[in-house]
mmCIF file of N, CA, C and O in Angstrom:
data_model
loop_
_atom_site.group_PDB
_atom_site.id
_atom_site.type_symbol
_atom_site.label_atom_id
_atom_site.label_comp_id
_atom_site.label_asym_id
_atom_site.label_seq_id
_atom_site.Cartn_x
_atom_site.Cartn_y
_atom_site.Cartn_z
ATOM 1 N N SER U 9 4.695 -119.733 111.481
ATOM 2 C CA SER U 9 3.496 -118.973 110.823
ATOM 3 C C SER U 9 2.824 -119.741 109.766
ATOM 4 O O SER U 9 3.472 -120.394 108.842
ATOM 5 N N PHE U 10 1.661 -119.270 109.103
ATOM 6 C CA PHE U 10 0.934 -119.930 108.220
ATOM 7 C C PHE U 10 1.812 -119.509 106.689
ATOM 8 O O PHE U 10 1.701 -120.222 105.895
ATOM 9 N N LYS U 11 2.457 -118.253 106.740
ATOM 10 C CA LYS U 11 3.009 -117.848 105.472
ATOM 11 C C LYS U 11 4.213 -118.741 105.423
ATOM 12 O O LYS U 11 4.455 -119.393 104.210
ATOM 13 N N ASN U 12 4.974 -119.001 106.242
ATOM 14 C CA ASN U 12 6.243 -119.899 106.313
ATOM 15 C C ASN U 12 6.018 -121.262 106.059
ATOM 16 O O ASN U 12 6.568 -121.957 105.091
ATOM 17 N N LYS U 13 4.742 -121.989 106.369
ATOM 18 C CA LYS U 13 4.096 -122.967 106.178
ATOM 19 C C LYS U 13 4.028 -123.287 104.664
ATOM 20 O O LYS U 13 4.263 -124.065 104.055
ATOM 21 N N ALA U 14 3.178 -122.081 104.158
ATOM 22 C CA ALA U 14 2.889 -122.214 102.641
ATOM 23 C C ALA U 14 4.098 -122.303 101.841
ATOM 24 O O ALA U 14 4.035 -122.821 100.756
ATOM 25 N N ILE U 15 5.096 -121.411 102.351
ATOM 26 C CA ILE U 15 6.418 -121.444 101.482
ATOM 27 C C ILE U 15 7.069 -122.849 101.454
ATOM 28 O O ILE U 15 7.638 -123.590 100.591
ATOM 29 N N ARG U 16 7.072 -123.490 102.791
ATOM 30 C CA ARG U 16 7.898 -124.887 102.665
ATOM 31 C C ARG U 16 7.210 -125.875 101.899
ATOM 32 O O ARG U 16 8.096 -126.747 101.466
ATOM 33 N N VAL U 17 5.978 -125.885 101.644
ATOM 34 C CA VAL U 17 5.298 -127.037 100.885
ATOM 35 C C VAL U 17 5.119 -126.672 99.691
ATOM 36 O O VAL U 17 4.999 -127.518 98.615
ATOM 37 N N ASN U 18 6.153 -125.500 99.048
ATOM 38 C CA ASN U 18 6.061 -125.422 97.504
ATOM 39 C C ASN U 18 7.570 -125.050 97.061
ATOM 40 O O ASN U 18 8.027 -124.018 97.377
ATOM 41 N N LYS U 19 8.061 -125.860 96.583
ATOM 42 C CA LYS U 19 9.400 -125.952 95.968
ATOM 43 C C LYS U 19 9.327 -124.654 95.079
ATOM 44 O O LYS U 19 8.672 -124.610 94.142
ATOM 45 N N GLY U 20 10.404 -123.651 95.130
ATOM 46 C CA GLY U 20 10.556 -122.793 94.057
ATOM 47 C C GLY U 20 9.853 -121.214 94.513
ATOM 48 O O GLY U 20 9.798 -120.495 93.888
ATOM 49 N N ALA U 21 9.062 -121.255 95.706
ATOM 50 C CA ALA U 21 8.431 -120.252 96.300
ATOM 51 C C ALA U 21 9.339 -119.179 96.324
ATOM 52 O O ALA U 21 10.416 -119.169 97.194
ATOM 53 N N VAL U 22 9.028 -118.032 95.883
ATOM 54 C CA VAL U 22 9.909 -116.641 95.981
ATOM 55 C C VAL U 22 9.081 -115.698 96.702
ATOM 56 O O VAL U 22 10.043 -114.616 97.386
ATOM 57 N N SER U 23 8.159 -115.711 97.151
ATOM 58 C CA SER U 23 7.296 -114.611 97.845
ATOM 59 C C SER U 23 5.880 -114.988 98.283
ATOM 60 O O SER U 23 5.367 -116.065 97.767
ATOM 61 N N THR U 24 5.241 -114.547 99.351
ATOM 62 C CA THR U 24 3.829 -114.576 99.661
ATOM 63 C C THR U 24 3.286 -113.195 99.744
ATOM 64 O O THR U 24 3.888 -112.202 100.073
ATOM 65 N N THR U 25 2.160 -113.264 100.079
ATOM 66 C CA THR U 25 1.301 -111.951 100.338
ATOM 67 C C THR U 25 -0.239 -112.878 100.702
ATOM 68 O O THR U 25 -0.712 -113.872 100.477
ATOM 69 N N GLN U 26 -0.809 -111.748 101.150
ATOM 70 C CA GLN U 26 -2.094 -112.165 102.008
ATOM 71 C C GLN U 26 -3.160 -111.554 101.289
ATOM 72 O O GLN U 26 -2.890 -110.133 101.308
ATOM 73 N N VAL U 27 -4.400 -111.969 101.159
ATOM 74 C CA VAL U 27 -5.527 -111.357 100.451
ATOM 75 C C VAL U 27 -6.844 -111.964 101.591
ATOM 76 O O VAL U 27 -6.839 -112.992 101.603
ATOM 77 N N VAL U 28 -7.601 -110.932 101.664
ATOM 78 C CA VAL U 28 -8.771 -111.076 102.640
ATOM 79 C C VAL U 28 -9.854 -110.807 101.729
ATOM 80 O O VAL U 28 -9.887 -109.846 101.140
ATOM 81 N N ILE U 29 -10.676 -111.833 101.471
ATOM 82 C CA ILE U 29 -12.230 -111.586 101.109
ATOM 83 C C ILE U 29 -13.292 -111.240 102.226
ATOM 84 O O ILE U 29 -13.175 -112.588 102.854
ATOM 85 N N SER U 30 -13.613 -110.335 102.432
ATOM 86 C CA SER U 30 -14.153 -110.090 103.492
ATOM 87 C C SER U 30 -15.661 -110.771 103.772
ATOM 88 O O SER U 30 -16.136 -111.187 105.133
ATOM 89 N N GLU U 31 -16.323 -111.153 102.740
ATOM 90 C CA GLU U 31 -17.280 -112.526 102.899
ATOM 91 C C GLU U 31 -16.620 -113.825 103.330
ATOM 92 O O GLU U 31 -16.213 -114.401 102.541
ATOM 93 N N ASP U 32 -16.746 -114.256 104.574
ATOM 94 C CA ASP U 32 -16.032 -115.349 105.074
ATOM 95 C C ASP U 32 -17.212 -116.601 104.805
ATOM 96 O O ASP U 32 -18.286 -116.405 104.873
ATOM 97 N N GLY U 33 -16.815 -117.483 104.522
ATOM 98 C CA GLY U 33 -17.364 -118.599 104.080
ATOM 99 C C GLY U 33 -17.965 -118.886 102.572
ATOM 100 O O GLY U 33 -17.341 -118.414 101.705
ATOM 101 N N ASP U 34 -18.815 -119.791 102.490
ATOM 102 C CA ASP U 34 -19.205 -120.076 101.037
ATOM 103 C C ASP U 34 -19.854 -118.824 100.466
ATOM 104 O O ASP U 34 -20.779 -118.404 100.913
ATOM 105 N N LEU U 35 -19.340 -118.607 99.216
ATOM 106 C CA LEU U 35 -19.826 -117.350 98.483
ATOM 107 C C LEU U 35 -20.967 -117.709 97.706
ATOM 108 O O LEU U 35 -21.653 -116.956 97.094
ATOM 109 N N GLY U 36 -21.375 -119.113 97.507
ATOM 110 C CA GLY U 36 -22.561 -119.613 96.713
ATOM 111 C C GLY U 36 -22.192 -119.658 95.245
ATOM 112 O O GLY U 36 -23.200 -119.843 94.606
ATOM 113 N N CYS U 37 -21.215 -119.143 94.871
ATOM 114 C CA CYS U 37 -20.667 -119.443 93.514
ATOM 115 C C CYS U 37 -19.229 -119.350 93.373
ATOM 116 O O CYS U 37 -18.640 -119.006 94.168
ATOM 117 N N ASP U 38 -18.850 -119.347 92.078
ATOM 118 C CA ASP U 38 -17.507 -119.145 91.917
ATOM 119 C C ASP U 38 -17.452 -117.558 91.665
ATOM 120 O O ASP U 38 -18.054 -117.033 90.767
ATOM 121 N N ALA U 39 -16.271 -117.302 92.333
ATOM 122 C CA ALA U 39 -15.950 -115.689 91.961
ATOM 123 C C ALA U 39 -14.606 -115.884 91.282
ATOM 124 O O ALA U 39 -13.696 -116.286 91.812
ATOM 125 N N THR U 40 -14.387 -114.807 90.129
ATOM 126 C CA THR U 40 -13.025 -114.705 89.914
ATOM 127 C C THR U 40 -12.464 -113.486 90.570
ATOM 128 O O THR U 40 -12.878 -112.306 90.351
ATOM 129 N N VAL U 41 -11.261 -113.722 91.073
ATOM 130 C CA VAL U 41 -10.411 -112.609 91.774
ATOM 131 C C VAL U 41 -9.299 -112.220 90.999
ATOM 132 O O VAL U 41 -8.329 -113.233 90.636
ATOM 133 N N THR U 42 -9.127 -110.757 90.544
ATOM 134 C CA THR U 42 -7.962 -110.619 90.008
ATOM 135 C C THR U 42 -7.052 -109.853 91.289
ATOM 136 O O THR U 42 -7.519 -108.914 91.718
ATOM 137 N N VAL U 43 -5.913 -110.562 90.891
ATOM 138 C CA VAL U 43 -5.063 -109.877 91.862
ATOM 139 C C VAL U 43 -3.712 -109.235 91.212
ATOM 140 O O VAL U 43 -3.102 -109.889 90.427
ATOM 141 N N LYS U 44 -3.285 -107.753 91.647
ATOM 142 C CA LYS U 44 -2.279 -107.270 90.718
ATOM 143 C C LYS U 44 -0.975 -107.528 91.575
ATOM 144 O O LYS U 44 -0.842 -107.151 92.745
ATOM 145 N N LEU U 45 -0.021 -107.941 90.833
ATOM 146 C CA LEU U 45 1.414 -108.124 91.129
ATOM 147 C C LEU U 45 2.282 -107.570 90.436
ATOM 148 O O LEU U 45 1.951 -107.009 89.414
ATOM 149 N N SER U 46 3.588 -107.576 90.764
ATOM 150 C CA SER U 46 4.612 -106.761 89.806
ATOM 151 C C SER U 46 4.787 -107.596 88.445
ATOM 152 O O SER U 46 4.721 -108.922 88.241
ATOM 153 N N SER U 47 5.009 -107.026 87.386
ATOM 154 C CA SER U 47 5.014 -107.354 85.973
ATOM 155 C C SER U 47 6.300 -108.328 85.913
ATOM 156 O O SER U 47 6.479 -109.156 85.084
ATOM 157 N N LYS U 48 7.166 -108.150 86.893
ATOM 158 C CA LYS U 48 8.486 -108.886 86.994
ATOM 159 C C LYS U 48 8.123 -110.556 87.190
ATOM 160 O O LYS U 48 9.057 -111.284 87.276
ATOM 161 N N ARG U 49 7.039 -110.542 87.771
ATOM 162 C CA ARG U 49 6.497 -112.062 87.894
ATOM 163 C C ARG U 49 5.872 -112.460 87.019
ATOM 164 O O ARG U 49 5.109 -113.769 87.102
ATOM 165 N N ALA U 50 5.590 -112.098 85.833
ATOM 166 C CA ALA U 50 4.896 -112.688 84.542
ATOM 167 C C ALA U 50 5.452 -113.944 84.382
ATOM 168 O O ALA U 50 6.752 -114.255 84.125
ATOM 169 N N GLY U 51 4.642 -114.968 84.330
ATOM 170 C CA GLY U 51 5.003 -116.354 83.894
ATOM 171 C C GLY U 51 5.019 -117.141 85.140
ATOM 172 O O GLY U 51 5.078 -118.340 85.040
ATOM 173 N N TYR U 52 4.982 -116.515 86.508
ATOM 174 C CA TYR U 52 5.057 -117.411 87.639
ATOM 175 C C TYR U 52 3.688 -117.934 87.952
ATOM 176 O O TYR U 52 2.770 -117.482 87.517
ATOM 177 N N THR U 53 3.763 -118.793 88.922
ATOM 178 C CA THR U 53 2.560 -119.626 89.550
ATOM 179 C C THR U 53 2.335 -119.087 90.564
ATOM 180 O O THR U 53 3.034 -118.868 91.438
ATOM 181 N N VAL U 54 0.664 -118.858 90.600
ATOM 182 C CA VAL U 54 0.537 -118.362 92.163
ATOM 183 C C VAL U 54 -0.413 -119.424 92.391
ATOM 184 O O VAL U 54 -1.333 -119.795 91.885
ATOM 185 N N LYS U 55 -0.223 -119.889 93.870
ATOM 186 C CA LYS U 55 -1.228 -120.815 94.476
ATOM 187 C C LYS U 55 -2.078 -120.044 95.398
ATOM 188 O O LYS U 55 -1.293 -119.302 96.331
ATOM 189 N N ALA U 56 -3.446 -120.145 95.709
ATOM 190 C CA ALA U 56 -3.912 -119.527 96.910
ATOM 191 C C ALA U 56 -4.428 -120.488 97.905
ATOM 192 O O ALA U 56 -5.002 -121.419 97.380
ATOM 193 N N TYR U 57 -3.763 -120.073 99.121
ATOM 194 C CA TYR U 57 -4.075 -121.130 100.271
ATOM 195 C C TYR U 57 -5.188 -120.557 101.422
ATOM 196 O O TYR U 57 -4.986 -119.331 101.699
ATOM 197 N N ARG U 58 -6.348 -121.091 101.295
ATOM 198 C CA ARG U 58 -7.367 -120.642 102.122
ATOM 199 C C ARG U 58 -6.860 -121.001 103.550
ATOM 200 O O ARG U 58 -6.366 -122.184 104.114
ATOM 201 N N VAL U 59 -6.967 -120.202 104.624
ATOM 202 C CA VAL U 59 -6.303 -119.960 106.204
ATOM 203 C C VAL U 59 -7.694 -120.648 106.908
ATOM 204 O O VAL U 59 -8.753 -119.917 106.650
ATOM 205 N N SER U 60 -7.536 -121.799 107.588
ATOM 206 C CA SER U 60 -8.549 -122.067 108.423
ATOM 207 C C SER U 60 -8.797 -121.124 109.454
ATOM 208 O O SER U 60 -8.047 -120.116 109.738
ATOM 209 N N SER U 61 -10.136 -121.049 110.123
ATOM 210 C CA SER U 61 -10.676 -120.236 111.191
ATOM 211 C C SER U 61 -9.663 -120.107 112.282
ATOM 212 O O SER U 61 -9.712 -119.031 112.767
ATOM 213 N N ASN U 62 -8.966 -121.219 112.620
ATOM 214 C CA ASN U 62 -8.185 -121.237 113.788
ATOM 215 C C ASN U 62 -6.870 -120.850 113.432
ATOM 216 O O ASN U 62 -5.804 -120.967 114.138
ATOM 217 N N GLY U 63 -6.544 -120.526 112.088
ATOM 218 C CA GLY U 63 -5.202 -120.305 111.301
ATOM 219 C C GLY U 63 -4.230 -121.352 111.680
ATOM 220 O O GLY U 63 -2.910 -121.032 111.309
ATOM 221 N N LYS U 64 -4.721 -122.456 111.543
ATOM 222 C CA LYS U 64 -3.645 -123.704 111.739
ATOM 223 C C LYS U 64 -3.466 -124.260 110.468
ATOM 224 O O LYS U 64 -2.843 -125.136 110.368
ATOM 225 N N LYS U 65 -4.421 -124.385 109.526
ATOM 226 C CA LYS U 65 -4.531 -125.230 108.418
ATOM 227 C C LYS U 65 -4.432 -124.273 107.236
ATOM 228 O O LYS U 65 -5.319 -123.251 107.163
ATOM 229 N N LEU U 66 -4.196 -124.964 106.176
ATOM 230 C CA LEU U 66 -3.771 -124.379 104.777
ATOM 231 C C LEU U 66 -4.592 -125.303 103.790
ATOM 232 O O LEU U 66 -4.160 -126.500 103.917
ATOM 233 N N THR U 67 -5.337 -124.960 103.150
ATOM 234 C CA THR U 67 -6.050 -125.608 101.923
ATOM 235 C C THR U 67 -5.992 -124.858 100.600
ATOM 236 O O THR U 67 -6.232 -123.537 100.451
ATOM 237 N N CYS U 68 -5.088 -125.615 99.493
ATOM 238 C CA CYS U 68 -4.945 -124.958 98.460
ATOM 239 C C CYS U 68 -6.281 -124.863 97.364
ATOM 240 O O CYS U 68 -6.941 -125.841 97.300
ATOM 241 N N GLU U 69 -6.818 -123.610 97.257
ATOM 242 C CA GLU U 69 -8.109 -123.521 96.791
ATOM 243 C C GLU U 69 -7.883 -123.344 95.094
ATOM 244 O O GLU U 69 -9.021 -123.244 94.452
ATOM 245 N N ALA U 70 -6.831 -122.434 94.637
ATOM 246 C CA ALA U 70 -6.763 -121.917 93.207
ATOM 247 C C ALA U 70 -5.515 -121.855 93.026
ATOM 248 O O ALA U 70 -4.608 -121.591 93.785
ATOM 249 N N LYS U 71 -5.250 -121.972 91.623
ATOM 250 C CA LYS U 71 -3.948 -121.542 90.979
ATOM 251 C C LYS U 71 -4.189 -121.066 89.729
ATOM 252 O O LYS U 71 -5.159 -121.204 89.029
ATOM 253 N N GLY U 72 -3.031 -120.088 89.375
ATOM 254 C CA GLY U 72 -3.018 -119.437 88.187
ATOM 255 C C GLY U 72 -1.848 -118.874 87.984
ATOM 256 O O GLY U 72 -0.739 -118.961 88.606
ATOM 257 N N VAL U 73 -1.602 -118.263 86.593
ATOM 258 C CA VAL U 73 -0.451 -117.824 85.959
ATOM 259 C C VAL U 73 -0.235 -116.548 86.061
ATOM 260 O O VAL U 73 -1.463 -115.719 85.590
ATOM 261 N N VAL U 74 0.787 -115.653 86.453
ATOM 262 C CA VAL U 74 0.670 -114.144 86.247
ATOM 263 C C VAL U 74 0.767 -113.840 85.003
ATOM 264 O O VAL U 74 1.744 -114.461 84.031
ATOM 265 N N LYS U 75 0.191 -112.694 84.451
ATOM 266 C CA LYS U 75 -0.113 -112.353 82.995
ATOM 267 C C LYS U 75 1.229 -111.514 82.934
ATOM 268 O O LYS U 75 1.740 -111.019 83.672
ATOM 269 N N SER U 76 1.342 -110.865 81.561
ATOM 270 C CA SER U 76 2.558 -110.038 81.394
ATOM 271 C C SER U 76 2.510 -108.529 82.081
ATOM 272 O O SER U 76 3.381 -107.917 82.357
ATOM 273 N N ASN U 77 1.259 -108.391 82.506
ATOM 274 C CA ASN U 77 0.998 -106.985 83.152
ATOM 275 C C ASN U 77 0.787 -106.909 84.609
ATOM 276 O O ASN U 77 0.734 -106.208 85.309
ATOM 277 N N GLY U 78 1.140 -108.218 85.024
ATOM 278 C CA GLY U 78 1.390 -108.570 86.531
ATOM 279 C C GLY U 78 0.001 -108.972 87.174
ATOM 280 O O GLY U 78 0.077 -109.329 88.389
ATOM 281 N N SER U 79 -0.985 -109.290 86.437
ATOM 282 C CA SER U 79 -2.138 -109.678 86.971
ATOM 283 C C SER U 79 -2.506 -111.115 87.132
ATOM 284 O O SER U 79 -1.870 -111.853 86.066
ATOM 285 N N VAL U 80 -3.106 -111.962 88.160
ATOM 286 C CA VAL U 80 -3.431 -112.969 88.132
ATOM 287 C C VAL U 80 -4.862 -113.343 88.394
ATOM 288 O O VAL U 80 -5.408 -112.634 89.221
ATOM 289 N N ASN U 81 -5.798 -114.219 87.840
ATOM 290 C CA ASN U 81 -7.022 -114.506 88.067
ATOM 291 C C ASN U 81 -7.056 -115.780 88.699
ATOM 292 O O ASN U 81 -6.419 -116.602 88.301
ATOM 293 N N LEU U 82 -7.955 -115.575 89.906
ATOM 294 C CA LEU U 82 -8.186 -116.792 90.543
ATOM 295 C C LEU U 82 -9.450 -117.020 91.003
ATOM 296 O O LEU U 82 -9.998 -115.957 91.330
ATOM 297 N N THR U 83 -9.914 -118.443 90.752
ATOM 298 C CA THR U 83 -11.239 -118.660 90.743
ATOM 299 C C THR U 83 -11.584 -118.975 92.075
ATOM 300 O O THR U 83 -10.854 -120.431 92.555
ATOM 301 N N LEU U 84 -12.394 -118.631 93.025
ATOM 302 C CA LEU U 84 -12.709 -119.215 94.266
ATOM 303 C C LEU U 84 -14.202 -119.078 94.737
ATOM 304 O O LEU U 84 -14.770 -118.428 93.953
ATOM 305 N N ASP U 85 -14.271 -120.037 95.722
ATOM 306 C CA ASP U 85 -15.996 -120.285 95.908
ATOM 307 C C ASP U 85 -15.882 -119.848 97.526
ATOM 308 O O ASP U 85 -17.280 -120.215 97.908
ATOM 309 N N ASN U 86 -15.033 -119.620 98.284
ATOM 310 C CA ASN U 86 -15.036 -119.387 99.647
ATOM 311 C C ASN U 86 -14.338 -118.116 99.896
ATOM 312 O O ASN U 86 -13.416 -117.757 99.154
ATOM 313 N N GLY U 87 -14.912 -117.084 100.900
ATOM 314 C CA GLY U 87 -14.400 -115.909 101.345
ATOM 315 C C GLY U 87 -13.402 -116.436 102.466
ATOM 316 O O GLY U 87 -13.268 -117.400 102.770
ATOM 317 N N GLY U 88 -12.885 -115.246 102.912
ATOM 318 C CA GLY U 88 -11.849 -115.743 104.198
ATOM 319 C C GLY U 88 -10.531 -114.978 103.934
ATOM 320 O O GLY U 88 -10.241 -114.282 102.913
ATOM 321 N N LYS U 89 -9.379 -115.411 104.999
ATOM 322 C CA LYS U 89 -7.996 -115.017 104.756
ATOM 323 C C LYS U 89 -7.522 -115.980 103.553
ATOM 324 O O LYS U 89 -7.555 -117.392 103.692
ATOM 325 N N TYR U 90 -6.537 -115.526 102.706
ATOM 326 C CA TYR U 90 -5.801 -116.456 101.872
ATOM 327 C C TYR U 90 -4.289 -115.889 101.782
ATOM 328 O O TYR U 90 -4.116 -114.847 102.054
ATOM 329 N N VAL U 91 -3.313 -116.871 101.597
ATOM 330 C CA VAL U 91 -2.033 -116.590 101.446
ATOM 331 C C VAL U 91 -1.619 -116.926 100.083
ATOM 332 O O VAL U 91 -1.991 -118.113 99.541
ATOM 333 N N LEU U 92 -1.196 -116.130 99.071
ATOM 334 C CA LEU U 92 -0.934 -116.281 97.870
ATOM 335 C C LEU U 92 0.515 -116.663 97.808
ATOM 336 O O LEU U 92 1.219 -115.840 98.507
ATOM 337 N N VAL U 93 0.876 -117.671 97.442
ATOM 338 C CA VAL U 93 2.344 -118.208 97.369
ATOM 339 C C VAL U 93 2.731 -118.040 95.709
ATOM 340 O O VAL U 93 2.059 -118.522 94.959
ATOM 341 N N ILE U 94 3.779 -117.145 95.576
ATOM 342 C CA ILE U 94 4.089 -117.089 93.964
ATOM 343 C C ILE U 94 5.523 -117.794 93.807
ATOM 344 O O ILE U 94 6.483 -117.935 94.653
ATOM 345 N N ILE U 95 5.219 -118.732 92.732
ATOM 346 C CA ILE U 95 6.228 -119.709 92.628
ATOM 347 C C ILE U 95 6.806 -119.422 91.249
ATOM 348 O O ILE U 95 6.187 -119.285 90.393
ATOM 349 N N LYS U 96 8.412 -119.458 91.348
ATOM 350 C CA LYS U 96 8.914 -119.394 89.967
ATOM 351 C C LYS U 96 9.057 -120.725 88.997
ATOM 352 O O LYS U 96 9.041 -121.866 89.705
#
């Protein structure tokens, strides 16, 4: 599965979650997406991998650090399916 693939390529990965931005393809601008995670993940790195339309390819599109309140901001310019990999 693409979640397992995302974990394998990231040493120290502790978890994944999936996010879908309903507007598929180019958004026409950069959009900052805020994702709420557990505050226990503060200081962890989150990488956002876009899943290709056929579900076979992952492309790292953004990276951010989880804040003390558990939120992470990711700047994306494409919609679609994303796997977020949380790395300690």
